[in-house]
mmCIF file of C-alpha atoms in Angstrom:
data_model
loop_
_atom_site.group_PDB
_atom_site.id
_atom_site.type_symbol
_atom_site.label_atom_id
_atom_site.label_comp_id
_atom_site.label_asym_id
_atom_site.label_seq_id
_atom_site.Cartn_x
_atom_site.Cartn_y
_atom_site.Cartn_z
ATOM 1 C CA UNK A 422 11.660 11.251 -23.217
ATOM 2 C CA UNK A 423 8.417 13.201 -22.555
ATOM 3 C CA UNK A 424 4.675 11.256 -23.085
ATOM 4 C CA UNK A 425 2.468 14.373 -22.590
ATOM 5 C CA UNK A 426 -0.538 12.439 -22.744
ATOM 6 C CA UNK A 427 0.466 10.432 -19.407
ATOM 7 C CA UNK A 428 -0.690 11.608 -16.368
ATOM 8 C CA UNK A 429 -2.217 10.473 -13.182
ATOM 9 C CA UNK A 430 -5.300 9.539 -13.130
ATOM 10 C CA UNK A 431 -5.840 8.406 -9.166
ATOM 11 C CA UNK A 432 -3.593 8.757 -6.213
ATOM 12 C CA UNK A 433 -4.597 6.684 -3.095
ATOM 13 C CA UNK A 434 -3.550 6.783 0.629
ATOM 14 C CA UNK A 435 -3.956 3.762 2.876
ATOM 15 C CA UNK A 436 -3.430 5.183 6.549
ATOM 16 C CA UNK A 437 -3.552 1.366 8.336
ATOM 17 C CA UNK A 438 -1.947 -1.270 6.329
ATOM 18 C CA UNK A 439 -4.808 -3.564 4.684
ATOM 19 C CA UNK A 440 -7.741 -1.333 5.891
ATOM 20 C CA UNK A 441 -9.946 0.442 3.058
ATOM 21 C CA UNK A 442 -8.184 3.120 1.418
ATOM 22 C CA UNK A 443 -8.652 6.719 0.723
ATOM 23 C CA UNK A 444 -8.638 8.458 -3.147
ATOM 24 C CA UNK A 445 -6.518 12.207 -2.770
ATOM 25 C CA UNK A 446 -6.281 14.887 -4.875
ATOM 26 C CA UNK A 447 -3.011 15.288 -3.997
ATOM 27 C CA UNK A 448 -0.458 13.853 -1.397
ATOM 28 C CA UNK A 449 2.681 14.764 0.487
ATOM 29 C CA UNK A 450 5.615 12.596 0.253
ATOM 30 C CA UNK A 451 8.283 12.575 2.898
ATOM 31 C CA UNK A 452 11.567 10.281 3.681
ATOM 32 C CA UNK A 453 9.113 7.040 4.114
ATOM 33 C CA UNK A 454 6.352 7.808 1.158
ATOM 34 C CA UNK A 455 2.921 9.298 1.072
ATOM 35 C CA UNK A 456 2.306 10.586 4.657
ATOM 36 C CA UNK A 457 -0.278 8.791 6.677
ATOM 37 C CA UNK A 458 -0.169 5.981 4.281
ATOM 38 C CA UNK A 459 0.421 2.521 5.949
ATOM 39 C CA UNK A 460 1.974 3.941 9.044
ATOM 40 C CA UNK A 461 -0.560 2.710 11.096
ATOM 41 C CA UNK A 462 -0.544 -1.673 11.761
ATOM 42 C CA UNK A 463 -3.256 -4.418 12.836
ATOM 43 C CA UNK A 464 -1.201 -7.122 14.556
ATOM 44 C CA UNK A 465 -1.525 -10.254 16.259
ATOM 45 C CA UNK A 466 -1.611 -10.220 20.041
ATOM 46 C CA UNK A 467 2.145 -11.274 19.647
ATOM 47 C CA UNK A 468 3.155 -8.511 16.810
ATOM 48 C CA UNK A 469 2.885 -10.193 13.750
ATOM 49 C CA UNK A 470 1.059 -8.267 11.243
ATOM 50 C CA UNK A 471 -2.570 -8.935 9.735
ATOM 51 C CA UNK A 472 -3.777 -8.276 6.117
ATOM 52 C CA UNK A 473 -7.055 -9.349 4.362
ATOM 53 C CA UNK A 474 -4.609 -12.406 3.302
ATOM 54 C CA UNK A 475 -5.707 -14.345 6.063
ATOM 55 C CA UNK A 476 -8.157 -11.909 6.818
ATOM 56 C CA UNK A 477 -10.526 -10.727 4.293
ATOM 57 C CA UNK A 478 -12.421 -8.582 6.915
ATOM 58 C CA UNK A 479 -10.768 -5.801 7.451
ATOM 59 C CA UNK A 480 -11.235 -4.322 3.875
ATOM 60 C CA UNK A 481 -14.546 -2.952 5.009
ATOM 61 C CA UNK A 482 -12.811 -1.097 8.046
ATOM 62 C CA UNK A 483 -12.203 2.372 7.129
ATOM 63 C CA UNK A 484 -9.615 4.480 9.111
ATOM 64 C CA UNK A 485 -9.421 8.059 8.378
ATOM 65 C CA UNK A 486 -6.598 10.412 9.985
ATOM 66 C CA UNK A 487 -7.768 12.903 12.259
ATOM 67 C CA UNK A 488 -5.939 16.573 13.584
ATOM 68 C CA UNK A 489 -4.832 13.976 16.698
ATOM 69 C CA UNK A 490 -5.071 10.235 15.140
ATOM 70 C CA UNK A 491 -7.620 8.344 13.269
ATOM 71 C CA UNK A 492 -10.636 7.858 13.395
ATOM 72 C CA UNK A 493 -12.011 4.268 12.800
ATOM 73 C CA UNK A 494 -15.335 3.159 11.156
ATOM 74 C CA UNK A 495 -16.864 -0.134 10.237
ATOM 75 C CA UNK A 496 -20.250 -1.636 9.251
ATOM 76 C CA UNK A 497 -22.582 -2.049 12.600
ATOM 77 C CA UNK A 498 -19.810 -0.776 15.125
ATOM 78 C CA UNK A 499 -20.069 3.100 16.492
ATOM 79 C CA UNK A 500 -16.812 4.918 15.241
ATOM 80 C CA UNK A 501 -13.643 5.131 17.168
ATOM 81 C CA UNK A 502 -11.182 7.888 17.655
ATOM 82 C CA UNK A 503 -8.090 6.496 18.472
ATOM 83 C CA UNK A 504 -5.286 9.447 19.723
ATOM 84 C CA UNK A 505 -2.008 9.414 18.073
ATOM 85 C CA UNK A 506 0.246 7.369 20.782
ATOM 86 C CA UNK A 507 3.451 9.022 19.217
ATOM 87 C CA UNK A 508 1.750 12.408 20.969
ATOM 88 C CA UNK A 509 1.007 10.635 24.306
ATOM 89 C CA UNK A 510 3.692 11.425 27.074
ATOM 90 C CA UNK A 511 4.870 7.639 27.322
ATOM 91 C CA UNK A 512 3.324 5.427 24.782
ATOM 92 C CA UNK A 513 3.969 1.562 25.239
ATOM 93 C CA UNK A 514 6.059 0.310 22.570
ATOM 94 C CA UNK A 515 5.331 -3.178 20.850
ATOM 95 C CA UNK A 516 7.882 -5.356 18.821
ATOM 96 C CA UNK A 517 5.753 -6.093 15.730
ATOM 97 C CA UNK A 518 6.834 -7.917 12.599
ATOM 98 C CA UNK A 519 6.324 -7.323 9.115
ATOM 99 C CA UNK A 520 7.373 -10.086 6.653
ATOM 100 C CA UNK A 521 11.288 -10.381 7.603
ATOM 101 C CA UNK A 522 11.324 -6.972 9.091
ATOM 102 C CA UNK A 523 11.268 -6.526 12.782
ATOM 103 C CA UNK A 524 10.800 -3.022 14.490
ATOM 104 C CA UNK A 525 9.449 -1.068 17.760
ATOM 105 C CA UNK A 526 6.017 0.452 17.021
ATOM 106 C CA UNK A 527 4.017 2.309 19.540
ATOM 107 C CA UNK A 528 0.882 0.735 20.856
ATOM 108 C CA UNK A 529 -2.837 2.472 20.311
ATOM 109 C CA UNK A 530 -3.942 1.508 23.999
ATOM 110 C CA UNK A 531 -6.876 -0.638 24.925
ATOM 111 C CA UNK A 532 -9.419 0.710 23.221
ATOM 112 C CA UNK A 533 -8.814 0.400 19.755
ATOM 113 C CA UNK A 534 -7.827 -3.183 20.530
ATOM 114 C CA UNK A 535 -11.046 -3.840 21.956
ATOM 115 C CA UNK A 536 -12.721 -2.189 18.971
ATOM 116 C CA UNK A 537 -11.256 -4.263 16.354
ATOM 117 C CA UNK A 538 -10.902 -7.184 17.973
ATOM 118 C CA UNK A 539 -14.907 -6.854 18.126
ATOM 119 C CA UNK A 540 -14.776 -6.194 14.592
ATOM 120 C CA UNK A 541 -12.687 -8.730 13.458
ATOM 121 C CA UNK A 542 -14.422 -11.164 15.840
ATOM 122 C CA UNK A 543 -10.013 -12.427 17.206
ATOM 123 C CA UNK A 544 -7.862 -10.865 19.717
ATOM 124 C CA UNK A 545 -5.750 -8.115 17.645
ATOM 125 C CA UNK A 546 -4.109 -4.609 18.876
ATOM 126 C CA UNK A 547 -3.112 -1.552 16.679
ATOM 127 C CA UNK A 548 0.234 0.272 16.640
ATOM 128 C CA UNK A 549 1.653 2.836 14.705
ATOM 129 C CA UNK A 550 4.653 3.402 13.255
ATOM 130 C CA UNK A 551 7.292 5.376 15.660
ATOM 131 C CA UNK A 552 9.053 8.394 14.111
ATOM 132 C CA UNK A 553 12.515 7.153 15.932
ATOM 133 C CA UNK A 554 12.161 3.986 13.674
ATOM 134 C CA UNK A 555 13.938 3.183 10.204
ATOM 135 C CA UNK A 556 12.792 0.486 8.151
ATOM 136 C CA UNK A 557 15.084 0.020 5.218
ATOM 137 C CA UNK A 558 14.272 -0.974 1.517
ATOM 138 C CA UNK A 559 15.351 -4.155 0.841
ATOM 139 C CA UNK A 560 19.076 -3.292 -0.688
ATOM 140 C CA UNK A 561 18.580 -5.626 -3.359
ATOM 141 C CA UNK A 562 16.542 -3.296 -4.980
ATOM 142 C CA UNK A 563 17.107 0.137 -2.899
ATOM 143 C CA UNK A 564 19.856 2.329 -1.758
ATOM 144 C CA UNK A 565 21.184 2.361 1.914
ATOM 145 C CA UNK A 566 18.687 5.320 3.583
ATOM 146 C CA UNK A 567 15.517 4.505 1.308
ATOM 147 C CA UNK A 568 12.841 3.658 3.633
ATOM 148 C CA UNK A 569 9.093 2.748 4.464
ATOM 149 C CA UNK A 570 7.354 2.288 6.621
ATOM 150 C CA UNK A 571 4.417 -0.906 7.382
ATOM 151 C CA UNK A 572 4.328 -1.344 3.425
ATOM 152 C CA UNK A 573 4.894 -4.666 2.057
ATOM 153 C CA UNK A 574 8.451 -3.664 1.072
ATOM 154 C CA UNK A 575 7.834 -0.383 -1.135
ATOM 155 C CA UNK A 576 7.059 3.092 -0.601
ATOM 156 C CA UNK A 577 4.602 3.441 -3.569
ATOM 157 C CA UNK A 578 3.021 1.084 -5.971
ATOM 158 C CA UNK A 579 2.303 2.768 -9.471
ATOM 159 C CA UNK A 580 -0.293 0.621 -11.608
ATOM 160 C CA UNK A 581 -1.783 1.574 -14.822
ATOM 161 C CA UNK A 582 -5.140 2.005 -16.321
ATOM 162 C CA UNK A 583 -4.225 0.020 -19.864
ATOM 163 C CA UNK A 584 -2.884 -2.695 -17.903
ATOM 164 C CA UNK A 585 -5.930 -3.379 -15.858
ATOM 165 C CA UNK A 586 -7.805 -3.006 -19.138
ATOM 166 C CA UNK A 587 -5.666 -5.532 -20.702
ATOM 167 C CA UNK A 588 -6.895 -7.673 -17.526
ATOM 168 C CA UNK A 589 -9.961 -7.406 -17.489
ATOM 169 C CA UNK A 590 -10.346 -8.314 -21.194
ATOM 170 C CA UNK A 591 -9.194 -12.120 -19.965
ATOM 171 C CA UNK A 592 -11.575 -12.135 -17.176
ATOM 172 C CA UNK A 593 -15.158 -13.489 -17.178
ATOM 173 C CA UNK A 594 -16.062 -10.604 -14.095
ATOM 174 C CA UNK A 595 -14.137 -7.599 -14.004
ATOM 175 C CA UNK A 596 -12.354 -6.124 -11.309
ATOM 176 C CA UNK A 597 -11.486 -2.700 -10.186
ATOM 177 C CA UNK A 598 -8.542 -1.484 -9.488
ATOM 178 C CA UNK A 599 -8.881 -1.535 -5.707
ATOM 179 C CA UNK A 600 -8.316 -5.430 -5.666
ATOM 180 C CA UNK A 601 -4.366 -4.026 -5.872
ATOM 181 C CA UNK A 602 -4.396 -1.302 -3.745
ATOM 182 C CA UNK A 603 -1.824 0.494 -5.987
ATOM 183 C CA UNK A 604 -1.013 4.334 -4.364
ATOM 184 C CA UNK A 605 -0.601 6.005 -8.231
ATOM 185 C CA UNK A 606 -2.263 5.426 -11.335
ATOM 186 C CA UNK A 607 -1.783 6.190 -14.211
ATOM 187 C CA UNK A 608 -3.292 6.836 -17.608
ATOM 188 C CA UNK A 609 -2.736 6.960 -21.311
ATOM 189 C CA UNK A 610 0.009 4.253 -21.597
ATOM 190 C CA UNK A 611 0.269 1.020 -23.737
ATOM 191 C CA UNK A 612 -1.033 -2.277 -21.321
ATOM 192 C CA UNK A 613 2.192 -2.842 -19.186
ATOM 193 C CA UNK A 614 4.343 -0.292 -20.423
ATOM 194 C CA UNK A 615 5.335 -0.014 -17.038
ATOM 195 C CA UNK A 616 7.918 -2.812 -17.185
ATOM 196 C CA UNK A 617 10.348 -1.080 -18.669
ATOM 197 C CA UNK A 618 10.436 1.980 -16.937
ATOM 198 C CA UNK A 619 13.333 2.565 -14.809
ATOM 199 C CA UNK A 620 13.152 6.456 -13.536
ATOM 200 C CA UNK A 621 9.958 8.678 -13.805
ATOM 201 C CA UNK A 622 9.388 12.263 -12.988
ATOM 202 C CA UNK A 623 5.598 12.703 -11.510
ATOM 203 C CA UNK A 624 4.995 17.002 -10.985
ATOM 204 C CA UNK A 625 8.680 17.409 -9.593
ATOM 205 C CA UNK A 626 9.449 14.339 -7.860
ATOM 206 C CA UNK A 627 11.532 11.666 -9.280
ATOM 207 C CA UNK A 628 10.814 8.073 -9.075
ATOM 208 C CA UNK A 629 12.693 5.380 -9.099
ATOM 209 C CA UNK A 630 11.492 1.881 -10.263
ATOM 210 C CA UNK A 631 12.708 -0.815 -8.036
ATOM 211 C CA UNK A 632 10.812 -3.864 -8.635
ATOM 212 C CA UNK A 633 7.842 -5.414 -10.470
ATOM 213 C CA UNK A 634 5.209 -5.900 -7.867
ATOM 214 C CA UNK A 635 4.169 -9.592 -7.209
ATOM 215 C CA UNK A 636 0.950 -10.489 -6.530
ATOM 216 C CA UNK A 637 -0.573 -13.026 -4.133
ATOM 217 C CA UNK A 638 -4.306 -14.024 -2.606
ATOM 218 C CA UNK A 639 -5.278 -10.477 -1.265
ATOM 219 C CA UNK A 640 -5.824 -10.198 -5.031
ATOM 220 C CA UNK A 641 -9.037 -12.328 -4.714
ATOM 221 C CA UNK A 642 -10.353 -10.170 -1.988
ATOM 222 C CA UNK A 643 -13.315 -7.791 -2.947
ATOM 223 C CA UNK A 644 -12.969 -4.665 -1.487
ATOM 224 C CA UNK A 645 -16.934 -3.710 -1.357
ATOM 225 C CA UNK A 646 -17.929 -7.212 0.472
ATOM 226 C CA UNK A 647 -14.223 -8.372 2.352
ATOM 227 C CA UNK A 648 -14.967 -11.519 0.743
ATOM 228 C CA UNK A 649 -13.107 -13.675 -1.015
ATOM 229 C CA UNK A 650 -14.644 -14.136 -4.611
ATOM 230 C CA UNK A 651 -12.793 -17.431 -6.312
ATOM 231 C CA UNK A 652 -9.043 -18.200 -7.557
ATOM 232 C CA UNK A 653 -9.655 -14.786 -9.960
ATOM 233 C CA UNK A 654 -8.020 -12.368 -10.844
ATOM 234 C CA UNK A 655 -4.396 -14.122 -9.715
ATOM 235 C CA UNK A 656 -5.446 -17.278 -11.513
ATOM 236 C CA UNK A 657 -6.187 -15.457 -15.031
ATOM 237 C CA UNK A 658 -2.696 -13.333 -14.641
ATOM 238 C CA UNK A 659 -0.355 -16.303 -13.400
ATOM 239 C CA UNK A 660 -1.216 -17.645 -17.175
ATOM 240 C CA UNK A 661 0.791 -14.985 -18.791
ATOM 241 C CA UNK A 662 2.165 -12.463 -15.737
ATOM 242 C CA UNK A 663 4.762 -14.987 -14.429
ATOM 243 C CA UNK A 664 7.816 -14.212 -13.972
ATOM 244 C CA UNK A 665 10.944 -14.655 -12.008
ATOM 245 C CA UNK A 666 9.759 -12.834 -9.248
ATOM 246 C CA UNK A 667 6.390 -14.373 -8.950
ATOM 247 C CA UNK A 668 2.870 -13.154 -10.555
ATOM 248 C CA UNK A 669 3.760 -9.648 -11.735
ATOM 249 C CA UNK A 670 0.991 -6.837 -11.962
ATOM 250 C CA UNK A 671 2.545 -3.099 -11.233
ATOM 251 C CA UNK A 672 5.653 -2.150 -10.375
ATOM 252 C CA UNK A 673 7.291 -0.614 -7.116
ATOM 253 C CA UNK A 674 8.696 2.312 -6.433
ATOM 254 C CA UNK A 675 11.053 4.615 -4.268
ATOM 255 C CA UNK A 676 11.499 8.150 -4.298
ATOM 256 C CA UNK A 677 14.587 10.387 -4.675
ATOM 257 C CA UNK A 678 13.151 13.368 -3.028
ATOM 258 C CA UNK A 679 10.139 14.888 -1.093
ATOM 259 C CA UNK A 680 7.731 16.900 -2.032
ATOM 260 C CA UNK A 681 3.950 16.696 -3.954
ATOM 261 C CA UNK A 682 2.372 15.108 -6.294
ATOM 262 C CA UNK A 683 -1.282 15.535 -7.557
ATOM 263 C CA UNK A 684 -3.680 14.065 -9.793
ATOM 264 C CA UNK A 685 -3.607 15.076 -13.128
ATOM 265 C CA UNK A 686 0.180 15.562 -13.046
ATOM 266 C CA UNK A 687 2.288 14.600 -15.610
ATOM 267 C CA UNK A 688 4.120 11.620 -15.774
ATOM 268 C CA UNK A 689 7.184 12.117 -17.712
ATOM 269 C CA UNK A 690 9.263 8.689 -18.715
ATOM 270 C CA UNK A 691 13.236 9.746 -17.995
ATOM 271 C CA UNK A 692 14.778 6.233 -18.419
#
């Protein structure tokens, strides 16, 4: 069942989990998703993991990958290149935690700890995500082998243009589409057509549609200020978004193959 008048109107990258993100013109997928998105971590001194749930901050940090690493920026700090530890001859590793998942990361040294912990004015290390390490989709929704890696749960998150329309019709100030940091978007659907798609084919990789995404506080977050801005837009969609699996807006997704996808590719609606 071909739409031809869906395609994709933005593809986004987010190399360190909750940091700003980066709009592509195209992007790679390997085994764990869109390479250098979310495979870099903020954690707590202990390994848990930070996000602009608790700490609204670190949308304003930008992190942009670099030949050997990133390279990290933020308003009235001097940038930062960090060096890629998994290229270092014997990078520390760190136990972090994300959500229920546990797994070895390799630590980013001293002095990108230093740097955002200066930033984010509390102790706080980096780590990236080690190339030995398999994080598994949950297998409620996933096969045995799909993985991620520091994601929420999900390789991708696919949102749609329509639906945010839909949205923002309900809501006294608009919001962009950053407040959901969604890695595809697309255009030229009905508002929330989304939900019923179970397998997409994006340029020649296939999609599968695991789960709809939930939504929580990060939601209230704006992205140009890392403040929080009220109870909106979560409050307006938890009127008429719930669901079983909590406040729905988007829908996850993991893919059956590598390869590369591009904006302005067409997305093509197989089941």
């Amino acid at each position: 069942m071909t739409h031809s008048s869906l395609t994709v109107s933005h593809l986004a990258i987010h190399p360190v989990k909750s940091l700003k993100k980066i709009s592509v013109d195209q992007a790679v997928i390997d085994r764990m998703g869109f390479i250098n998105d979310r495979r870099w971590l903020v954690v707590e001194p202990e390994g848990k993991f930070m996000t602009q749930r608790h700490y609204p901050k670190m949308a304003l940090i930008s992190a942009i990958p670099d030949e050997g690493g990133l390279i990290l920026s933020a308003p009235g700090m001097s940038d930062l290149m960090i060096k890629d530890p998994e290229q270092a001859s014997a990078a520390s590793q760190k136990r972090v935690v994300v959500w229920k998942d546990e797994m070895q990361a390799l630590d980013a040294g001293d002095a990108a700890s230093q740097w955002l912990t200066e930033c984010l004015g509390l102790p706080c290390r980096m780590v990236k995500f080690s190339s030995q390490e398999h994080r598994q989709v949950d297998l409620r929704f996933a096969n045995e082998g799909d993985c991620t890696g520091f994601a929420d749960g999900f390789p991708f998150l696919l949102t749609t243009e329509a639906s945010l329309q839909e949205l923002n019709s309900r809501l006294d100030t608009p919001v962009t589409m950053d407040r959901f940091r969604p890695n595809i978007v697309v255009q030229g659907t009905d508002a929330y057509a989304e939900d019923r798609w179970k397998r997409i084919k994006i340029g020649e990789v296939v999609f599968r549609v695991a789960k709809p995404c939930s939504r929580c506080v990060m939601t209230t977050v704006d992205p140009a200020t890392g403040t929080k801005t009220g109870k909106d837009p979560l409050l307006t969609l938890s009127g008429y978004r719930r669901a079983e699996m909590g406040v729905i807006f988007g829908q996850n997704l993991i893919h059956e193959s590598e390869g590369v996808i591009r904006s302005g590719d067409t997305v093509e609606i197989i089941e």
